[in-house]
GROMACS .gro file of N, CA, C and O in nm:
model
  336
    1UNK      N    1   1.047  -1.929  -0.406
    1UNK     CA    2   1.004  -1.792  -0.385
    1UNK      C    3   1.049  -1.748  -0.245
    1UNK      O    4   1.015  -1.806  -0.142
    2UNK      N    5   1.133  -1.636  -0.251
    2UNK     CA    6   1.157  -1.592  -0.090
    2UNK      C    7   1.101  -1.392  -0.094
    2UNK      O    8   1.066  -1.309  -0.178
    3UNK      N    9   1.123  -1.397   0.039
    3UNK     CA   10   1.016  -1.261   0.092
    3UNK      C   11   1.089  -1.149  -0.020
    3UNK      O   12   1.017  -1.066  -0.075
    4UNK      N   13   1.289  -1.155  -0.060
    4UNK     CA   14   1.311  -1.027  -0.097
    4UNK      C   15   1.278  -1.017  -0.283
    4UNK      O   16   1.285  -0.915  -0.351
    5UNK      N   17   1.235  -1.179  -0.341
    5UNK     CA   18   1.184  -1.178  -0.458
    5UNK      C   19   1.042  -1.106  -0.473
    5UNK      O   20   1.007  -1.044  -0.574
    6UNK      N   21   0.964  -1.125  -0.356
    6UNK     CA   22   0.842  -1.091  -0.370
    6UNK      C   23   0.830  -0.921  -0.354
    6UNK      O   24   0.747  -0.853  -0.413
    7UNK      N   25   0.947  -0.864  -0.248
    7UNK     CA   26   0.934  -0.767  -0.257
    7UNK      C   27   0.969  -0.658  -0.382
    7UNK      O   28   0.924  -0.548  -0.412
    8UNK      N   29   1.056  -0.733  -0.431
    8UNK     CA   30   1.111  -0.658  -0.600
    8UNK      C   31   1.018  -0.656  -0.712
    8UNK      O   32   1.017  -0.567  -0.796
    9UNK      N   33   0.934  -0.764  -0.711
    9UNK     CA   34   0.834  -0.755  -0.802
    9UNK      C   35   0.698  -0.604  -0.797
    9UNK      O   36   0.647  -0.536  -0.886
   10UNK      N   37   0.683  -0.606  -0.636
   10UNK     CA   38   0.643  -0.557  -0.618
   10UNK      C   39   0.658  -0.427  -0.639
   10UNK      O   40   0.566  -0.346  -0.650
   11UNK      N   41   0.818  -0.397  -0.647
   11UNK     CA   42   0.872  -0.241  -0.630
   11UNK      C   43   0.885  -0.236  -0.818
   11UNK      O   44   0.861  -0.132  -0.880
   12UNK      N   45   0.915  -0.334  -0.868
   12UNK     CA   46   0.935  -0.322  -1.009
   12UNK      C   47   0.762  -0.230  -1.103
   12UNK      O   48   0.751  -0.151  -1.197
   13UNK      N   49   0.629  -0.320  -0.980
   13UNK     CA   50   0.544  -0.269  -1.090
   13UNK      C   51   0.476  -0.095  -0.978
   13UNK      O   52   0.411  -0.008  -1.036
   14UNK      N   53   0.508  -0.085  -0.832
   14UNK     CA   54   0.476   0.063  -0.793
   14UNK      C   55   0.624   0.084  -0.740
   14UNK      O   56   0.655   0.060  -0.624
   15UNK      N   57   0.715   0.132  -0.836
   15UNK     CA   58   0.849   0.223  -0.800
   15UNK      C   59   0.838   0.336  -0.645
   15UNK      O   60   0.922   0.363  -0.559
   16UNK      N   61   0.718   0.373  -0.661
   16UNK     CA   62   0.739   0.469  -0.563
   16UNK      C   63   0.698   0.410  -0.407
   16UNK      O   64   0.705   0.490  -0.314
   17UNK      N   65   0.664   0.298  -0.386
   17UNK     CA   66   0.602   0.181  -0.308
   17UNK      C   67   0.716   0.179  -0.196
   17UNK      O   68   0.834   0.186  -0.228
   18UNK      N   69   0.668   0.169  -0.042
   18UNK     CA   70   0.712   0.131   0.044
   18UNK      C   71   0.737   0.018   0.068
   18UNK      O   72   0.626  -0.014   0.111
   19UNK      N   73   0.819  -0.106   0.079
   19UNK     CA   74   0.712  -0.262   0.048
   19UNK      C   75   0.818  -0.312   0.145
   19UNK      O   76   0.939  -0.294   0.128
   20UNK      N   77   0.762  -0.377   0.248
   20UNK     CA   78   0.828  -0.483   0.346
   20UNK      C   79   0.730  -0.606   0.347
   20UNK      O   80   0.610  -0.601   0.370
   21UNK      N   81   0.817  -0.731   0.314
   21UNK     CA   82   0.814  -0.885   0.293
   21UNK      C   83   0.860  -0.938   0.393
   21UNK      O   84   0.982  -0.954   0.400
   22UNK      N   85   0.786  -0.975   0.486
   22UNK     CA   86   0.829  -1.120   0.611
   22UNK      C   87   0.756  -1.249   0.522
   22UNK      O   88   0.656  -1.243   0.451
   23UNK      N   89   0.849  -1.372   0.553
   23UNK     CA   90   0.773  -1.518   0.515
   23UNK      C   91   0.882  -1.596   0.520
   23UNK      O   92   0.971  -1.563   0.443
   24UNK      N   93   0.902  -1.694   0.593
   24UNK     CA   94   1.066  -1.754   0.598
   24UNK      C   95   1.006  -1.899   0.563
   24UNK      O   96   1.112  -1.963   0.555
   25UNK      N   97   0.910  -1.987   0.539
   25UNK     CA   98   0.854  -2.074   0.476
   25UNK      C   99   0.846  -2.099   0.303
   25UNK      O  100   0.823  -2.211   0.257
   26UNK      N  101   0.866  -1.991   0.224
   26UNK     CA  102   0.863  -2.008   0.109
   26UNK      C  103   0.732  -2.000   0.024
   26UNK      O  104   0.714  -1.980  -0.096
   27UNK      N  105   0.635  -2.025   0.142
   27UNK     CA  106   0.486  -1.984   0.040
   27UNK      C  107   0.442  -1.947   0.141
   27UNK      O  108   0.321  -1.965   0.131
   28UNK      N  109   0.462  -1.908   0.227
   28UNK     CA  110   0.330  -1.817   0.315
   28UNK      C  111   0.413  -1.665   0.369
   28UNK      O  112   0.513  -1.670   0.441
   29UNK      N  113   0.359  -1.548   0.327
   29UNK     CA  114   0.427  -1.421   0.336
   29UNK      C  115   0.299  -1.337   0.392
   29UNK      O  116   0.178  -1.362   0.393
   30UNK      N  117   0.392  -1.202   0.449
   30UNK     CA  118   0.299  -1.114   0.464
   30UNK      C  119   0.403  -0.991   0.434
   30UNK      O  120   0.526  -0.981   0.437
   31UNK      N  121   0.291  -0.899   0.402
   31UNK     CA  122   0.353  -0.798   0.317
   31UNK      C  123   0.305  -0.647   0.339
   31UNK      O  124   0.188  -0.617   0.362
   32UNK      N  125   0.395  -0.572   0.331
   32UNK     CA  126   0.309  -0.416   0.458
   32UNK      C  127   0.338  -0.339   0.266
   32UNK      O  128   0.441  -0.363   0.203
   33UNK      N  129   0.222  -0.254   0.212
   33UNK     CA  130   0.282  -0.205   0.117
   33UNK      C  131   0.212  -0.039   0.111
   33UNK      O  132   0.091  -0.015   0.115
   34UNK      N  133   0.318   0.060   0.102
   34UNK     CA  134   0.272   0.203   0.093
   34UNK      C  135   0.280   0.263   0.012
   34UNK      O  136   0.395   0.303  -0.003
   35UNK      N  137   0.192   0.306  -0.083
   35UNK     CA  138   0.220   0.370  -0.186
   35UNK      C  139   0.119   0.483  -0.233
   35UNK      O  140  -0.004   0.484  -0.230
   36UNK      N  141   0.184   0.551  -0.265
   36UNK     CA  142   0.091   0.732  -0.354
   36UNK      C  143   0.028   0.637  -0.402
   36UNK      O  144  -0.058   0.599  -0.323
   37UNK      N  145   0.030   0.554  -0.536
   37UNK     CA  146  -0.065   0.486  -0.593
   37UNK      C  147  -0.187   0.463  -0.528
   37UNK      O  148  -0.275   0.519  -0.593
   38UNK      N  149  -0.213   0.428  -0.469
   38UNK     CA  150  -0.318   0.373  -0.365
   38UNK      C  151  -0.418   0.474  -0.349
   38UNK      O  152  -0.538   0.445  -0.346
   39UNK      N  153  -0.362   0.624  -0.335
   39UNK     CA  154  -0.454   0.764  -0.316
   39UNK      C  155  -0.574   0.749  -0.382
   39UNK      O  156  -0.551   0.756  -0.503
   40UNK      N  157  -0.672   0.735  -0.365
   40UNK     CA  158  -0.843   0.744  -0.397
   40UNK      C  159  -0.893   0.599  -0.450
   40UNK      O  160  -1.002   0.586  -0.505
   41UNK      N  161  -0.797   0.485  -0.427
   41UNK     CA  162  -0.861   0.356  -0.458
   41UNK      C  163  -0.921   0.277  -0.322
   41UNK      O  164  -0.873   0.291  -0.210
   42UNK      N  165  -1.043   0.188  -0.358
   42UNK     CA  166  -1.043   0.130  -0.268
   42UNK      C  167  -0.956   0.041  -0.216
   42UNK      O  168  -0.859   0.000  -0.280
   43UNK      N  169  -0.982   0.003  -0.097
   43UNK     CA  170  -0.866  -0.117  -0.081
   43UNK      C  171  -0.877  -0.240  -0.139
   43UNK      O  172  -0.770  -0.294  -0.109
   44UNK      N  173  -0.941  -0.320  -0.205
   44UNK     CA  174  -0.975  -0.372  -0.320
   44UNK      C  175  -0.862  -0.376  -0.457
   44UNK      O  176  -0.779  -0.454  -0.505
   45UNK      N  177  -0.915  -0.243  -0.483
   45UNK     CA  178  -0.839  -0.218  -0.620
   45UNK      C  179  -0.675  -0.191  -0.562
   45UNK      O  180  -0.588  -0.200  -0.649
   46UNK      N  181  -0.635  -0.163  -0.435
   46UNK     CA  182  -0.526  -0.157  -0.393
   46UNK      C  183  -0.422  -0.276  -0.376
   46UNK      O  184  -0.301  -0.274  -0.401
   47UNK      N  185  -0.508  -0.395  -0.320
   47UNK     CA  186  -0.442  -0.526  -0.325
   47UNK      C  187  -0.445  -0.609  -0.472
   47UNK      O  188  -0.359  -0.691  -0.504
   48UNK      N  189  -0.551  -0.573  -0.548
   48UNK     CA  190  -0.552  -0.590  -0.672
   48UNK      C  191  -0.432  -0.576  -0.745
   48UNK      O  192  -0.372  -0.669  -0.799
   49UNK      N  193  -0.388  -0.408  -0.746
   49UNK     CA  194  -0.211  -0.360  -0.781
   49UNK      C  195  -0.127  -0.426  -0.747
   49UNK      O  196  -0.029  -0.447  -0.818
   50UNK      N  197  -0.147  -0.484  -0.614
   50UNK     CA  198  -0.025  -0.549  -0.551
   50UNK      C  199  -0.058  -0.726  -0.597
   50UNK      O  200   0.037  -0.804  -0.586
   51UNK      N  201  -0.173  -0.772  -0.639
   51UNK     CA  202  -0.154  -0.869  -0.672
   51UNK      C  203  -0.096  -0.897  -0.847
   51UNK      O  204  -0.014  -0.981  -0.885
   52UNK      N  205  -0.158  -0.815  -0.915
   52UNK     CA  206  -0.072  -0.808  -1.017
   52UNK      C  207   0.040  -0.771  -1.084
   52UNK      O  208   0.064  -0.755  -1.204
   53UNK      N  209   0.109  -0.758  -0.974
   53UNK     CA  210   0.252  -0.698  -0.937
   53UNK      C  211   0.335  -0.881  -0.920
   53UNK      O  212   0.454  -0.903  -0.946
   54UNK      N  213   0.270  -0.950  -0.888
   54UNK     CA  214   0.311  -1.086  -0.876
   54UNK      C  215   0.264  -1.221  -0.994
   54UNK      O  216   0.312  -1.329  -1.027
   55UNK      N  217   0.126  -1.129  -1.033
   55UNK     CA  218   0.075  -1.208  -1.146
   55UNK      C  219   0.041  -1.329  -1.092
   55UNK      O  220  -0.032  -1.348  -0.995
   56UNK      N  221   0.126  -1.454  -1.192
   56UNK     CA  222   0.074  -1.608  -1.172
   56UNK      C  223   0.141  -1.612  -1.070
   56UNK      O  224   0.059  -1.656  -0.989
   57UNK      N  225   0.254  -1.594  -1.004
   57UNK     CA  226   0.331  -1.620  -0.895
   57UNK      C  227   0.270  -1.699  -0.828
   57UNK      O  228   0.280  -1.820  -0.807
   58UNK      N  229   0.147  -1.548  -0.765
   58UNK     CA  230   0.027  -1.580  -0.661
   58UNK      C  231  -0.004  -1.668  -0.661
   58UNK      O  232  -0.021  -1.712  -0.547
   59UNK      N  233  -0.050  -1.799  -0.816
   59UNK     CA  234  -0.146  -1.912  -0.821
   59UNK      C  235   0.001  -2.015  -0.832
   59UNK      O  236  -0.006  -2.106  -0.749
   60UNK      N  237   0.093  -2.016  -0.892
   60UNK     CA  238   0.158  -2.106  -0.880
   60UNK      C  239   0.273  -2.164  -0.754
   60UNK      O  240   0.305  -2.277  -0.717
   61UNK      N  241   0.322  -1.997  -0.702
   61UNK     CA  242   0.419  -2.068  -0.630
   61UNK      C  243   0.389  -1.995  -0.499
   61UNK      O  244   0.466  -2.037  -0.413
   62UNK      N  245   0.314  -1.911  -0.456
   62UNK     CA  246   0.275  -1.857  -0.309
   62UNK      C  247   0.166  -1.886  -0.264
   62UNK      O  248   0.059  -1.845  -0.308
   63UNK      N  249   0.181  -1.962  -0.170
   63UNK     CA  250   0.029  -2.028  -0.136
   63UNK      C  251  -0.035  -1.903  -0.052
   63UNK      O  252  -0.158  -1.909  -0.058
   64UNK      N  253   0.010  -1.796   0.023
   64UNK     CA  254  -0.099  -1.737   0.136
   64UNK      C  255  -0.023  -1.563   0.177
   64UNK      O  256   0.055  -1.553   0.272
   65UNK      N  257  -0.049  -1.475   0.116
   65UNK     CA  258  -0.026  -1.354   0.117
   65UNK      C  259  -0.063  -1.278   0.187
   65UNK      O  260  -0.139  -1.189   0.148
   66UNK      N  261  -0.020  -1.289   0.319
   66UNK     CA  262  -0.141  -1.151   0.417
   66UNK      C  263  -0.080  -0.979   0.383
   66UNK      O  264   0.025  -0.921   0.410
   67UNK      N  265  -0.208  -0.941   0.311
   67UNK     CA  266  -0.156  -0.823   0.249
   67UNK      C  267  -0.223  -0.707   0.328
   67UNK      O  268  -0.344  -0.700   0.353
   68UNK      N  269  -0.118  -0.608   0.366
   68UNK     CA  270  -0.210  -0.449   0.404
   68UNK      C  271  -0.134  -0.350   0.337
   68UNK      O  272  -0.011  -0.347   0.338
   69UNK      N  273  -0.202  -0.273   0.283
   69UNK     CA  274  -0.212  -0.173   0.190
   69UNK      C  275  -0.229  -0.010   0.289
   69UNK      O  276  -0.300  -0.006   0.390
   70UNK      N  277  -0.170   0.082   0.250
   70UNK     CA  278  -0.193   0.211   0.295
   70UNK      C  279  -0.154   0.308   0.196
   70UNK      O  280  -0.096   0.267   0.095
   71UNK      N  281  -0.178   0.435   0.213
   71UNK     CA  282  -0.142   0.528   0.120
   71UNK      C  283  -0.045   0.587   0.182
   71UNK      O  284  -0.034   0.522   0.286
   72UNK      N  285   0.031   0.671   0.183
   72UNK     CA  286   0.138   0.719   0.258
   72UNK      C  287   0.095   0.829   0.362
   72UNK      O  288   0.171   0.862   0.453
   73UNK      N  289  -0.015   0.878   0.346
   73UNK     CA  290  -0.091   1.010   0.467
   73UNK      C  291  -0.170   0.818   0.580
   73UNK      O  292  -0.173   0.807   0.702
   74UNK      N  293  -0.200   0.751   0.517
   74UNK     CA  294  -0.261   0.686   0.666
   74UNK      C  295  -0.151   0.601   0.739
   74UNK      O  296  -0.159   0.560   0.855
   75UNK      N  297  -0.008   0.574   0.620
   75UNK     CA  298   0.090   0.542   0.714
   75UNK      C  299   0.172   0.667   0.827
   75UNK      O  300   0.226   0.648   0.935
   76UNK      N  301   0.162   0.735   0.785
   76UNK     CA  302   0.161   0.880   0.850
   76UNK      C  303   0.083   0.889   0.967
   76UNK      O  304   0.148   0.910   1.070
   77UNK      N  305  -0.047   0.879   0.979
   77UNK     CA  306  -0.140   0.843   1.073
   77UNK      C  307  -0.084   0.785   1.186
   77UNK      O  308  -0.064   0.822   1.302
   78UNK      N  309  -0.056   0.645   1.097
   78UNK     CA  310  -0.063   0.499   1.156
   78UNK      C  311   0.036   0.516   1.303
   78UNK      O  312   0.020   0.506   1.425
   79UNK      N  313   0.162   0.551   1.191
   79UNK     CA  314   0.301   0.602   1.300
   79UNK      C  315   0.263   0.671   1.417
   79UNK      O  316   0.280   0.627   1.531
   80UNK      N  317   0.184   0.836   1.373
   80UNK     CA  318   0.177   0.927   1.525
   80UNK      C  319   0.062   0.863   1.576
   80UNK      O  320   0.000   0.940   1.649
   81UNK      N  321   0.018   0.770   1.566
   81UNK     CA  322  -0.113   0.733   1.680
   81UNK      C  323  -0.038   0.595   1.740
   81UNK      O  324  -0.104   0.527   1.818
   82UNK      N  325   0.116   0.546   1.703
   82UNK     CA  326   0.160   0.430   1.810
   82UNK      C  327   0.222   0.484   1.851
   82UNK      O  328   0.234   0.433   1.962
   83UNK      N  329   0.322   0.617   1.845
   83UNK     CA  330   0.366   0.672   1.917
   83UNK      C  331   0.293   0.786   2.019
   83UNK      O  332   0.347   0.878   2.080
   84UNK      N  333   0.253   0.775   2.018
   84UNK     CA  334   0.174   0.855   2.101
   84UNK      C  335   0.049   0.808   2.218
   84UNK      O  336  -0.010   0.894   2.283
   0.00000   0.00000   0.00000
């Protein structure tokens, strides 16, 4: 498993998804993911999407996923409050 497999899965099940994959170990990744989808879910049900976007993967071949989730207005946010 490498970071740009994990990221395709990801884009395969939210198309409209922002998704950047760091992990150069093979089972331990972290993963920045932005997507409209996300609009009125908790963050819960947000990493939820993104975990079943990988399915068994998760249990068989990625041991440790540090996942953050945003909608595209708090990556918006996120940006003008480091620049600034």
């Amino acid at each position: 498993m490498n970071a740009l497999t994990i990221k395709s899965l990801i884009q395969q099940r939210l198309p409209d998804a922002l998704v950047e994959v760091s992990g150069e170990d093979g089972a331990h990744f972290e993963a920045l993911v932005v997507s409209p989808a996300f609009v009125g879910l908790s963050l819960i049900r947000q990493h939820q999407l993104v975990y079943a976007a990988l399915g068994e993967r998760m249990r068989a071949e990625i041991h440790a996923l540090s996942l953050r989730t945003l909608t595209p207005e708090q990556a918006q946010q996120h940006r003008h409050s480091t620049t600034h």
